[in-house]
mmCIF file of C-alpha atoms in Angstrom:
data_model
loop_
_atom_site.group_PDB
_atom_site.id
_atom_site.type_symbol
_atom_site.label_atom_id
_atom_site.label_comp_id
_atom_site.label_asym_id
_atom_site.label_seq_id
_atom_site.Cartn_x
_atom_site.Cartn_y
_atom_site.Cartn_z
ATOM 1 C CA MET D 16 -8.290 48.402 61.470
ATOM 2 C CA LYS D 17 -12.007 48.182 60.799
ATOM 3 C CA ARG D 18 -11.419 46.301 57.537
ATOM 4 C CA ILE D 19 -9.041 43.888 59.227
ATOM 5 C CA ALA D 20 -11.633 43.308 61.949
ATOM 6 C CA ILE D 21 -14.230 42.380 59.323
ATOM 7 C CA ILE D 22 -11.946 39.695 57.860
ATOM 8 C CA ILE D 23 -11.060 38.355 61.292
ATOM 9 C CA PHE D 24 -14.740 38.273 62.228
ATOM 10 C CA GLY D 25 -15.539 36.304 59.090
ATOM 11 C CA PHE D 26 -12.735 33.848 59.830
ATOM 12 C CA LEU D 27 -14.043 33.283 63.346
ATOM 13 C CA ILE D 28 -17.554 32.679 62.001
ATOM 14 C CA MET D 29 -16.132 30.101 59.599
ATOM 15 C CA LEU D 30 -14.366 28.316 62.446
ATOM 16 C CA ALA D 31 -17.516 28.369 64.566
ATOM 17 C CA GLY D 32 -19.398 26.619 61.789
ATOM 18 C CA LYS D 33 -16.662 24.120 61.041
ATOM 19 C CA SER D 34 -17.834 20.535 60.955
ATOM 20 C CA PHE D 35 -16.083 17.809 62.905
ATOM 21 C CA ALA D 36 -16.357 14.040 63.148
ATOM 22 C CA GLN D 37 -19.938 13.038 63.804
ATOM 23 C CA PRO D 38 -21.730 11.493 65.458
ATOM 24 C CA ILE D 39 -20.244 11.750 68.907
ATOM 25 C CA ARG D 40 -20.874 8.368 70.519
ATOM 26 C CA LEU D 41 -21.532 8.414 74.262
ATOM 27 C CA GLN D 42 -22.219 5.667 76.786
ATOM 28 C CA SER D 43 -23.596 5.809 80.325
ATOM 29 C CA VAL D 44 -21.198 5.252 83.223
ATOM 30 C CA GLY D 45 -21.794 3.064 86.298
ATOM 31 C CA LEU D 46 -24.924 1.213 85.152
ATOM 32 C CA SER D 47 -25.224 -2.574 85.077
ATOM 33 C CA LYS D 48 -26.912 -2.214 81.687
ATOM 34 C CA PRO D 49 -25.337 0.830 80.059
ATOM 35 C CA PHE D 50 -27.077 2.695 77.249
ATOM 36 C CA THR D 51 -25.346 4.142 74.191
ATOM 37 C CA LEU D 52 -26.339 7.132 72.115
ATOM 38 C CA ASP D 53 -25.116 9.084 69.095
ATOM 39 C CA LEU D 54 -25.170 12.869 69.345
ATOM 40 C CA TYR D 55 -25.261 15.129 66.266
ATOM 41 C CA PHE D 56 -25.085 18.922 66.209
ATOM 42 C CA GLY D 57 -24.034 21.827 64.022
ATOM 43 C CA ASN D 58 -22.474 25.251 64.519
ATOM 44 C CA GLU D 59 -22.980 26.646 68.036
ATOM 45 C CA GLY D 60 -24.860 23.470 68.937
ATOM 46 C CA LYS D 61 -27.764 24.220 66.598
ATOM 47 C CA GLY D 62 -29.652 21.593 64.626
ATOM 48 C CA ALA D 63 -28.903 18.960 67.270
ATOM 49 C CA GLY D 64 -30.390 15.498 67.634
ATOM 50 C CA VAL D 65 -29.746 12.311 69.589
ATOM 51 C CA LYS D 66 -30.293 8.695 68.574
ATOM 52 C CA TYR D 67 -30.175 5.863 71.100
ATOM 53 C CA LYS D 68 -28.748 2.480 70.170
ATOM 54 C CA GLY D 69 -31.617 0.148 69.350
ATOM 55 C CA GLN D 70 -34.031 2.959 68.494
ATOM 56 C CA ALA D 71 -34.952 3.903 64.939
ATOM 57 C CA ASN D 72 -35.815 7.568 65.371
ATOM 58 C CA MET D 73 -33.808 10.592 66.396
ATOM 59 C CA ILE D 74 -34.903 12.956 69.148
ATOM 60 C CA ALA D 75 -34.609 16.672 68.462
ATOM 61 C CA LEU D 76 -32.526 18.795 70.832
ATOM 62 C CA ARG D 77 -32.883 22.540 71.288
ATOM 63 C CA ILE D 78 -29.756 24.473 72.214
ATOM 64 C CA LYS D 79 -30.203 26.013 75.654
ATOM 65 C CA SER D 80 -26.733 27.453 76.191
ATOM 66 C CA TYR D 81 -23.493 27.664 74.258
ATOM 67 C CA GLY D 82 -20.287 29.176 75.547
ATOM 68 C CA VAL D 83 -16.637 29.442 74.527
ATOM 69 C CA ASP D 84 -13.924 29.909 77.160
ATOM 70 C CA THR D 85 -10.882 31.561 75.554
ATOM 71 C CA SER D 86 -9.043 32.352 78.800
ATOM 72 C CA GLY D 87 -6.340 29.757 78.151
ATOM 73 C CA ARG D 88 -5.203 31.148 74.797
ATOM 74 C CA SER D 89 -2.493 33.323 76.322
ATOM 75 C CA SER D 90 -0.824 30.206 77.741
ATOM 76 C CA GLY D 91 -1.302 28.145 74.579
ATOM 77 C CA LYS D 92 -4.269 26.140 75.858
ATOM 78 C CA PRO D 93 -7.165 25.320 73.482
ATOM 79 C CA ASP D 94 -10.566 26.914 73.740
ATOM 80 C CA VAL D 95 -13.135 25.113 75.853
ATOM 81 C CA VAL D 96 -16.647 24.922 74.384
ATOM 82 C CA THR D 97 -19.652 24.020 76.545
ATOM 83 C CA TYR D 98 -23.086 22.983 75.260
ATOM 84 C CA VAL D 99 -26.397 22.356 77.020
ATOM 85 C CA TRP D 100 -29.472 21.133 75.088
ATOM 86 C CA ASP D 101 -33.124 20.601 75.969
ATOM 87 C CA GLU D 102 -34.513 17.251 74.852
ATOM 88 C CA MET D 103 -37.747 17.989 72.995
ATOM 89 C CA ILE D 104 -40.557 15.423 72.742
ATOM 90 C CA ALA D 105 -44.006 16.463 71.483
ATOM 91 C CA GLY D 106 -43.022 20.098 71.962
ATOM 92 C CA LYS D 107 -42.138 19.679 75.633
ATOM 93 C CA VAL D 108 -38.805 19.500 77.462
ATOM 94 C CA ASN D 109 -38.220 15.877 78.473
ATOM 95 C CA GLY D 110 -34.671 16.253 79.791
ATOM 96 C CA GLN D 111 -31.305 17.844 79.145
ATOM 97 C CA TYR D 112 -27.938 16.905 77.669
ATOM 98 C CA GLY D 113 -24.621 18.624 78.210
ATOM 99 C CA LEU D 114 -20.976 18.269 77.300
ATOM 100 C CA THR D 115 -17.700 20.147 77.222
ATOM 101 C CA LYS D 116 -15.425 19.952 74.204
ATOM 102 C CA LYS D 117 -11.661 20.562 74.079
ATOM 103 C CA VAL D 118 -10.288 20.254 70.526
ATOM 104 C CA ASN D 119 -11.341 16.648 69.759
ATOM 105 C CA ALA D 120 -11.789 15.494 73.363
ATOM 106 C CA ILE D 121 -15.190 15.336 75.046
ATOM 107 C CA GLU D 122 -15.381 15.962 78.795
ATOM 108 C CA ASN D 123 -18.093 16.312 81.414
ATOM 109 C CA SER D 124 -20.904 14.825 79.316
ATOM 110 C CA TRP D 125 -24.216 13.994 80.959
ATOM 111 C CA TYR D 126 -27.965 13.426 80.566
ATOM 112 C CA PHE D 127 -30.612 14.680 82.981
ATOM 113 C CA ARG D 128 -33.966 12.855 82.913
ATOM 114 C CA LYS D 129 -36.724 15.234 83.913
ATOM 115 C CA LYS D 130 -39.415 12.743 84.935
ATOM 116 C CA ASP D 131 -37.462 11.418 87.935
ATOM 117 C CA GLY D 132 -34.705 14.015 88.293
ATOM 118 C CA ARG D 133 -31.975 11.450 87.630
ATOM 119 C CA ARG D 134 -28.639 12.497 86.146
ATOM 120 C CA PHE D 135 -26.550 10.067 84.101
ATOM 121 C CA GLU D 136 -22.832 10.612 83.545
ATOM 122 C CA LEU D 137 -21.676 9.802 80.019
ATOM 123 C CA GLN D 138 -18.305 8.961 78.495
ATOM 124 C CA GLN D 139 -17.165 9.166 74.893
ATOM 125 C CA LEU D 140 -16.649 5.987 72.901
ATOM 126 C CA GLN D 141 -14.253 5.940 69.972
ATOM 127 C CA ASN D 142 -16.025 5.698 66.619
ATOM 128 C CA LYS D 143 -14.710 3.845 63.638
ATOM 129 C CA GLU D 144 -13.120 5.805 60.794
ATOM 130 C CA ASP D 145 -15.122 8.933 60.027
ATOM 131 C CA SER D 146 -17.392 8.284 57.034
ATOM 132 C CA GLY D 147 -18.338 11.951 56.735
ATOM 133 C CA ASN D 148 -22.054 11.267 57.152
ATOM 134 C CA SER D 149 -23.790 13.990 59.164
ATOM 135 C CA THR D 150 -27.321 14.676 60.341
ATOM 136 C CA LEU D 151 -29.049 17.803 61.593
ATOM 137 C CA ILE D 152 -32.617 18.417 62.769
ATOM 138 C CA VAL D 153 -33.940 21.855 61.831
ATOM 139 C CA HIS D 154 -37.647 22.759 62.117
ATOM 140 C CA ASP D 155 -38.306 19.026 62.762
ATOM 141 C CA ALA D 156 -36.855 18.161 59.346
ATOM 142 C CA LEU D 157 -34.069 15.569 59.197
ATOM 143 C CA ILE D 158 -31.109 16.890 57.199
ATOM 144 C CA ASN D 159 -28.685 14.207 55.914
ATOM 145 C CA PHE D 160 -25.484 15.017 54.020
ATOM 146 C CA ASN D 161 -21.823 14.017 53.763
ATOM 147 C CA ARG D 162 -18.889 16.278 54.630
ATOM 148 C CA ILE D 163 -16.209 14.432 52.665
ATOM 149 C CA SER D 164 -17.290 12.867 49.387
ATOM 150 C CA ASN D 165 -20.941 12.041 48.783
ATOM 151 C CA ASN D 166 -22.598 15.226 47.504
ATOM 152 C CA LYS D 167 -26.216 14.236 48.132
ATOM 153 C CA LEU D 168 -28.363 16.386 50.409
ATOM 154 C CA GLU D 169 -31.528 14.732 51.662
ATOM 155 C CA ILE D 170 -34.233 16.534 53.633
ATOM 156 C CA LYS D 171 -36.914 14.404 55.310
ATOM 157 C CA TYR D 172 -39.924 16.382 56.519
ATOM 158 C CA PRO D 173 -42.184 15.389 59.463
ATOM 159 C CA ASN D 174 -45.006 14.357 57.106
ATOM 160 C CA GLY D 175 -42.769 11.779 55.428
ATOM 161 C CA GLN D 176 -41.984 13.740 52.268
ATOM 162 C CA THR D 177 -38.355 13.707 51.177
ATOM 163 C CA THR D 178 -36.404 16.121 49.011
ATOM 164 C CA SER D 179 -33.034 15.189 47.499
ATOM 165 C CA VAL D 180 -30.616 17.580 45.798
ATOM 166 C CA ILE D 181 -27.009 17.397 44.655
ATOM 167 C CA LEU D 182 -24.484 19.687 46.336
ATOM 168 C CA PRO D 183 -21.331 20.917 44.554
ATOM 169 C CA ASN D 184 -18.485 18.393 44.537
ATOM 170 C CA VAL D 185 -15.671 18.669 47.058
ATOM 171 C CA ASP D 186 -12.769 18.467 44.592
ATOM 172 C CA SER D 187 -9.880 18.411 47.083
ATOM 173 C CA PRO D 188 -9.035 15.156 48.931
ATOM 174 C CA ASP D 189 -8.373 17.011 52.183
ATOM 175 C CA ALA D 190 -11.351 19.362 51.949
ATOM 176 C CA ARG D 191 -14.454 19.159 54.105
ATOM 177 C CA ARG D 192 -17.961 20.368 53.405
ATOM 178 C CA GLN D 193 -19.178 22.593 56.207
ATOM 179 C CA SER D 194 -22.767 23.114 57.299
ATOM 180 C CA TYR D 195 -24.369 26.133 58.951
ATOM 181 C CA VAL D 196 -27.681 26.738 60.692
ATOM 182 C CA GLU D 197 -28.283 30.491 60.471
ATOM 183 C CA ASP D 198 -31.134 32.922 59.865
ATOM 184 C CA TYR D 199 -29.699 34.191 56.588
ATOM 185 C CA ASN D 200 -32.690 36.317 55.532
ATOM 186 C CA PHE D 201 -33.429 37.690 59.029
ATOM 187 C CA ASP D 202 -37.051 36.504 59.159
ATOM 188 C CA GLY D 203 -36.766 34.795 62.537
ATOM 189 C CA TYR D 204 -36.396 31.258 61.126
ATOM 190 C CA ASP D 205 -33.148 29.336 60.821
ATOM 191 C CA ASP D 206 -32.013 28.407 57.313
ATOM 192 C CA LEU D 207 -29.337 26.029 55.999
ATOM 193 C CA GLY D 208 -25.970 26.843 54.480
ATOM 194 C CA PHE D 209 -23.300 24.587 52.981
ATOM 195 C CA SER D 210 -19.822 25.594 51.892
ATOM 196 C CA ILE D 211 -16.776 24.079 50.180
ATOM 197 C CA PRO D 212 -13.310 25.521 49.419
ATOM 198 C CA ASP D 213 -13.100 27.561 46.243
ATOM 199 C CA ALA D 214 -11.865 25.666 43.199
ATOM 200 C CA GLY D 215 -8.760 27.840 42.900
ATOM 201 C CA MET D 216 -6.345 28.316 45.762
ATOM 202 C CA GLY D 217 -8.809 27.267 48.435
ATOM 203 C CA VAL D 218 -8.356 30.496 50.411
ATOM 204 C CA TYR D 219 -12.075 31.154 50.791
ATOM 205 C CA ARG D 220 -15.267 29.098 50.735
ATOM 206 C CA THR D 221 -18.180 29.216 48.302
ATOM 207 C CA PHE D 222 -21.694 28.976 49.737
ATOM 208 C CA GLY D 223 -25.069 27.535 48.850
ATOM 209 C CA ILE D 224 -28.052 28.596 50.984
ATOM 210 C CA TRP D 225 -31.454 26.946 51.505
ATOM 211 C CA LEU D 226 -34.065 29.285 52.983
ATOM 212 C CA TYR D 227 -36.825 27.968 55.226
ATOM 213 C CA HIS D 228 -40.335 29.091 54.297
ATOM 214 C CA PRO D 229 -42.637 28.945 57.356
ATOM 215 C CA GLU D 230 -45.794 29.028 55.228
ATOM 216 C CA SER D 231 -44.936 25.830 53.329
ATOM 217 C CA LYS D 232 -42.636 24.485 56.081
ATOM 218 C CA ARG D 233 -40.080 23.649 53.400
ATOM 219 C CA PHE D 234 -36.486 24.520 52.594
ATOM 220 C CA GLU D 235 -35.881 25.948 49.132
ATOM 221 C CA LYS D 236 -32.597 26.788 47.428
ATOM 222 C CA MET D 237 -32.099 30.526 47.524
ATOM 223 C CA ILE D 238 -31.950 32.177 44.122
ATOM 224 C CA GLU D 239 -28.480 33.627 43.766
ATOM 225 C CA PRO D 240 -28.191 37.370 43.174
ATOM 226 C CA ASP D 241 -27.145 39.030 39.947
ATOM 227 C CA PHE D 242 -23.353 39.172 40.228
ATOM 228 C CA LYS D 243 -22.765 41.611 37.344
ATOM 229 C CA HIS D 244 -21.880 44.482 39.698
ATOM 230 C CA ALA D 245 -20.233 42.336 42.374
ATOM 231 C CA GLU D 246 -16.529 41.614 42.719
ATOM 232 C CA CYS D 247 -17.180 38.003 43.787
ATOM 233 C CA SER D 248 -18.766 35.764 41.147
ATOM 234 C CA SER D 249 -20.505 33.682 43.824
ATOM 235 C CA LEU D 250 -21.386 33.886 47.501
ATOM 236 C CA CYS D 251 -18.112 33.459 49.404
ATOM 237 C CA ASP D 252 -17.153 33.373 53.102
ATOM 238 C CA VAL D 253 -20.657 34.551 53.947
ATOM 239 C CA THR D 254 -21.063 36.573 57.141
ATOM 240 C CA LEU D 255 -24.028 38.496 58.540
ATOM 241 C CA ASP D 256 -24.712 41.810 60.217
ATOM 242 C CA LYS D 257 -27.855 40.883 62.127
ATOM 243 C CA LYS D 258 -28.420 44.389 63.463
ATOM 244 C CA LYS D 259 -28.347 46.062 60.033
ATOM 245 C CA LYS D 260 -29.719 42.949 58.267
ATOM 246 C CA LEU D 261 -26.893 42.788 55.759
ATOM 247 C CA LEU D 262 -25.163 39.819 54.145
ATOM 248 C CA PHE D 263 -21.476 40.032 53.201
ATOM 249 C CA SER D 264 -19.609 37.979 50.624
ATOM 250 C CA THR D 265 -15.798 38.074 50.736
ATOM 251 C CA CYS D 266 -13.404 36.624 48.148
ATOM 252 C CA ARG D 267 -9.901 37.011 46.797
ATOM 253 C CA GLY D 268 -9.144 37.994 43.220
ATOM 254 C CA GLY D 269 -5.474 38.024 42.317
ATOM 255 C CA ALA D 270 -3.672 39.684 45.211
ATOM 256 C CA ARG D 271 -6.768 41.597 46.351
ATOM 257 C CA TRP D 272 -9.541 40.826 48.796
ATOM 258 C CA TRP D 273 -13.030 42.105 48.003
ATOM 259 C CA GLN D 274 -16.248 42.376 49.952
ATOM 260 C CA ASP D 275 -19.727 42.582 48.424
ATOM 261 C CA THR D 276 -22.637 43.802 50.545
ATOM 262 C CA TYR D 277 -26.227 42.611 49.991
ATOM 263 C CA ARG D 278 -29.646 43.206 51.459
ATOM 264 C CA PHE D 279 -32.700 40.942 51.151
ATOM 265 C CA SER D 280 -35.751 42.299 49.366
ATOM 266 C CA THR D 281 -39.295 41.550 50.504
ATOM 267 C CA ASN D 282 -39.446 38.530 48.138
ATOM 268 C CA ASN D 283 -36.267 36.964 49.568
ATOM 269 C CA ARG D 284 -34.030 38.108 46.699
ATOM 270 C CA LEU D 285 -30.530 39.336 47.458
ATOM 271 C CA ILE D 286 -29.968 42.869 46.197
ATOM 272 C CA TRP D 287 -26.389 44.053 45.645
ATOM 273 C CA LEU D 288 -25.641 47.304 47.464
ATOM 274 C CA ARG D 289 -21.923 47.941 47.093
ATOM 275 C CA SER D 290 -18.466 46.404 46.768
ATOM 276 C CA LYS D 291 -15.156 47.470 48.210
ATOM 277 C CA GLU D 292 -11.567 46.374 48.365
ATOM 278 C CA LEU D 293 -10.292 45.219 51.730
ATOM 279 C CA ASN D 294 -6.754 46.441 52.395
ATOM 280 C CA LEU D 295 -5.005 43.983 54.717
#
């Protein structure tokens, strides 16, 4: 049962990080001159930002609360996910945004403006066909990538410097690149992860991880571990044990599922600890 729970946990983490059509376009309700904004966010509402129509720059949002209501599952109803973000300007909270998401429907969306205590109700506008372009803001860096086809990752830092790298190709027409904002090396700073379906049967996802270095304030591609003792030849379906500070990689080889366990060394290198077969 414990082994089954590990696989289920990993599957739930994957779903939590799953990307969906972005941006979410919202418009104010009941104003003679309505305003329109695009809202971007990643897994569990992290890496969020908002861009108003007519403005060039995005505003960073900090996740304040994130909750999933699963009470309707027994009756076949979808989960209800609720987000609340703080609007951050010059390091201070300028207001708040909130919305509730059911599958692909947005409900109860709003903006609270702190300076005058005014609350604006928002409604979702239908976007054109999803281009796959996505944006995140992590440590004030603007992260641009595409979930569907374009494999370019661009990171724009607050000082104007830009880094561009090429992500692995998504080789299936129905596949989607997924993004993750997680503290992979347990140093207290969120990092970036990107995954695509494996090139075989597509039953698991292969990962690339970019670690954030607070000293340089830059993201750098994590050096992959030595896989000679591991059962998985790459990092797959990555999950974390934050309490024990362990990273797990789970893949399928033939008819067997395997899990590799790693720990980070002091120089941010992944050290293989053990591998085991998961009997499902």
